Amino acid sequence: MPGGKAVSVALQPTDGDADLALWGPKTLSVLESGQARKRDARGLSERSGTKRERLRVRNTARKGAYFYAEASFASGAPRHAAGISYVLSASIVNPK
């Protein structure tokens, strides 16, 4: 993402409950915990069912950076992961 810009990310599950998380550029793994998780996690959307998940994150640095979107299946989901699909979209937007 370009420096000083923001990205709006949307995840639309088509037949199951999927969640969306955004991670910062220093992320080594989405399985981080403790201080690393506190530093790198940028947002989490956990709406139930097939509702659209949306998050926005801003790159406050002057230089461009990679941010990461994670799609995960909600705990207790009634279907196996192989049976859930989704559409992920991302758009660069001006920060608010």
PDB file of C-alpha atoms in Angstrom:
ATOM      1  CA  MET A   1       0.000   0.000   0.000  1.00  0.00           C
ATOM      2  CA  PRO A   2       1.367   3.457  -0.816  1.00  0.00           C
ATOM      3  CA  GLY A   3       2.660   5.588   2.044  1.00  0.00           C
ATOM      4  CA  GLY A   4       0.072   7.862   3.647  1.00  0.00           C
ATOM      5  CA  LYS A   5      -2.834   5.995   2.059  1.00  0.00           C
ATOM      6  CA  ALA A   6      -5.409   3.583   3.425  1.00  0.00           C
ATOM      7  CA  VAL A   7      -6.849   0.335   2.165  1.00  0.00           C
ATOM      8  CA  SER A   8     -10.416  -0.864   2.548  1.00  0.00           C
ATOM      9  CA  VAL A   9     -10.694  -4.650   2.604  1.00  0.00           C
ATOM     10  CA  ALA A  10     -13.939  -6.608   2.295  1.00  0.00           C
ATOM     11  CA  LEU A  11     -14.546 -10.334   2.599  1.00  0.00           C
ATOM     12  CA  GLN A  12     -17.880 -11.724   1.401  1.00  0.00           C
ATOM     13  CA  PRO A  13     -18.507 -15.337   2.469  1.00  0.00           C
ATOM     14  CA  THR A  14     -20.706 -17.136  -0.049  1.00  0.00           C
ATOM     15  CA  ASP A  15     -21.802 -20.156   1.955  1.00  0.00           C
ATOM     16  CA  GLY A  16     -20.449 -20.160   5.489  1.00  0.00           C
ATOM     17  CA  ASP A  17     -19.092 -18.016   8.298  1.00  0.00           C
ATOM     18  CA  ALA A  18     -15.682 -16.519   7.529  1.00  0.00           C
ATOM     19  CA  ASP A  19     -13.854 -13.810   9.501  1.00  0.00           C
ATOM     20  CA  LEU A  20     -11.371 -11.166   8.355  1.00  0.00           C
ATOM     21  CA  ALA A  21      -8.207  -9.932  10.059  1.00  0.00           C
ATOM     22  CA  LEU A  22      -5.648  -7.373   8.877  1.00  0.00           C
ATOM     23  CA  TRP A  23      -1.964  -7.515   9.784  1.00  0.00           C
ATOM     24  CA  GLY A  24       0.788  -4.914   9.575  1.00  0.00           C
ATOM     25  CA  PRO A  25       4.032  -5.008   7.580  1.00  0.00           C
ATOM     26  CA  LYS A  26       6.185  -6.444  10.411  1.00  0.00           C
ATOM     27  CA  THR A  27       4.018  -9.573  10.690  1.00  0.00           C
ATOM     28  CA  LEU A  28       5.973 -12.827  10.572  1.00  0.00           C
ATOM     29  CA  SER A  29       2.971 -15.136  11.083  1.00  0.00           C
ATOM     30  CA  VAL A  30      -0.762 -14.754  11.672  1.00  0.00           C
ATOM     31  CA  LEU A  31      -0.230 -17.169  14.578  1.00  0.00           C
ATOM     32  CA  GLU A  32       1.717 -14.524  16.531  1.00  0.00           C
ATOM     33  CA  SER A  33       0.945 -13.966  20.188  1.00  0.00           C
ATOM     34  CA  GLY A  34       1.956 -11.606  22.970  1.00  0.00           C
ATOM     35  CA  GLN A  35       3.837  -8.418  22.072  1.00  0.00           C
ATOM     36  CA  ALA A  36       4.217  -9.356  18.402  1.00  0.00           C
ATOM     37  CA  ARG A  37       0.433  -9.789  18.041  1.00  0.00           C
ATOM     38  CA  LYS A  38      -0.185  -6.508  19.839  1.00  0.00           C
ATOM     39  CA  ARG A  39       2.248  -4.740  17.475  1.00  0.00           C
ATOM     40  CA  ASP A  40       1.076  -6.339  14.215  1.00  0.00           C
ATOM     41  CA  ALA A  41      -2.689  -7.008  14.438  1.00  0.00           C
ATOM     42  CA  ARG A  42      -4.487  -4.107  12.738  1.00  0.00           C
ATOM     43  CA  GLY A  43      -8.104  -5.192  12.860  1.00  0.00           C
ATOM     44  CA  LEU A  44     -10.570  -8.055  13.201  1.00  0.00           C
ATOM     45  CA  SER A  45     -14.098  -8.411  11.834  1.00  0.00           C
ATOM     46  CA  GLU A  46     -16.203 -11.315  13.124  1.00  0.00           C
ATOM     47  CA  ARG A  47     -19.741 -10.806  11.849  1.00  0.00           C
ATOM     48  CA  SER A  48     -21.926 -13.890  11.981  1.00  0.00           C
ATOM     49  CA  GLY A  49     -23.076 -15.945   9.032  1.00  0.00           C
ATOM     50  CA  THR A  50     -22.581 -14.721   5.484  1.00  0.00           C
ATOM     51  CA  LYS A  51     -22.519 -11.013   6.396  1.00  0.00           C
ATOM     52  CA  ARG A  52     -19.795  -8.999   4.655  1.00  0.00           C
ATOM     53  CA  GLU A  53     -16.691  -8.435   6.764  1.00  0.00           C
ATOM     54  CA  ARG A  54     -15.060  -4.992   6.293  1.00  0.00           C
ATOM     55  CA  LEU A  55     -11.916  -3.391   7.655  1.00  0.00           C
ATOM     56  CA  ARG A  56      -9.855  -0.317   6.839  1.00  0.00           C
ATOM     57  CA  VAL A  57      -6.218   0.251   7.727  1.00  0.00           C
ATOM     58  CA  ARG A  58      -3.919   3.218   7.128  1.00  0.00           C
ATOM     59  CA  ASN A  59      -0.246   3.144   6.215  1.00  0.00           C
ATOM     60  CA  THR A  60       1.159   5.983   8.329  1.00  0.00           C
ATOM     61  CA  ALA A  61       4.672   5.529   6.907  1.00  0.00           C
ATOM     62  CA  ARG A  62       5.992   7.674   4.065  1.00  0.00           C
ATOM     63  CA  LYS A  63       7.063   4.597   2.106  1.00  0.00           C
ATOM     64  CA  GLY A  64       4.849   1.887   0.697  1.00  0.00           C
ATOM     65  CA  ALA A  65       4.410  -1.308   2.719  1.00  0.00           C
ATOM     66  CA  TYR A  66       2.793  -4.719   2.510  1.00  0.00           C
ATOM     67  CA  PHE A  67      -0.187  -5.372   4.762  1.00  0.00           C
ATOM     68  CA  TYR A  68      -1.772  -8.809   5.013  1.00  0.00           C
ATOM     69  CA  ALA A  69      -5.400  -9.936   4.959  1.00  0.00           C
ATOM     70  CA  GLU A  70      -6.296 -13.189   6.719  1.00  0.00           C
ATOM     71  CA  ALA A  71      -9.514 -15.066   6.024  1.00  0.00           C
ATOM     72  CA  SER A  72     -10.372 -17.626   8.673  1.00  0.00           C
ATOM     73  CA  PHE A  73     -13.354 -19.797   9.379  1.00  0.00           C
ATOM     74  CA  ALA A  74     -15.390 -18.913  12.438  1.00  0.00           C
ATOM     75  CA  SER A  75     -15.000 -21.245  15.374  1.00  0.00           C
ATOM     76  CA  GLY A  76     -17.906 -23.608  15.649  1.00  0.00           C
ATOM     77  CA  ALA A  77     -18.660 -23.242  11.949  1.00  0.00           C
ATOM     78  CA  PRO A  78     -21.171 -25.957  10.992  1.00  0.00           C
ATOM     79  CA  ARG A  79     -19.380 -26.822   7.720  1.00  0.00           C
ATOM     80  CA  HIS A  80     -15.920 -28.068   6.912  1.00  0.00           C
ATOM     81  CA  ALA A  81     -13.433 -25.489   5.612  1.00  0.00           C
ATOM     82  CA  ALA A  82     -13.466 -27.158   2.192  1.00  0.00           C
ATOM     83  CA  GLY A  83     -17.149 -26.249   1.839  1.00  0.00           C
ATOM     84  CA  ILE A  84     -16.806 -22.518   2.527  1.00  0.00           C
ATOM     85  CA  SER A  85     -15.849 -20.016  -0.141  1.00  0.00           C
ATOM     86  CA  TYR A  86     -15.504 -16.243  -0.174  1.00  0.00           C
ATOM     87  CA  VAL A  87     -14.644 -13.233  -2.321  1.00  0.00           C
ATOM     88  CA  LEU A  88     -11.901 -10.916  -1.036  1.00  0.00           C
ATOM     89  CA  SER A  89     -11.515  -7.370  -2.369  1.00  0.00           C
ATOM     90  CA  ALA A  90      -9.160  -4.532  -1.495  1.00  0.00           C
ATOM     91  CA  SER A  91      -9.191  -0.898  -2.610  1.00  0.00           C
ATOM     92  CA  ILE A  92      -6.736   1.917  -1.963  1.00  0.00           C
ATOM     93  CA  VAL A  93      -8.647   4.879  -0.503  1.00  0.00           C
ATOM     94  CA  ASN A  94      -7.789   8.291   0.889  1.00  0.00           C
ATOM     95  CA  PRO A  95      -7.435   8.180   4.687  1.00  0.00           C
ATOM     96  CA  LYS A  96     -10.197   9.721   6.767  1.00  0.00           C
TER      97      LYS A  96
END
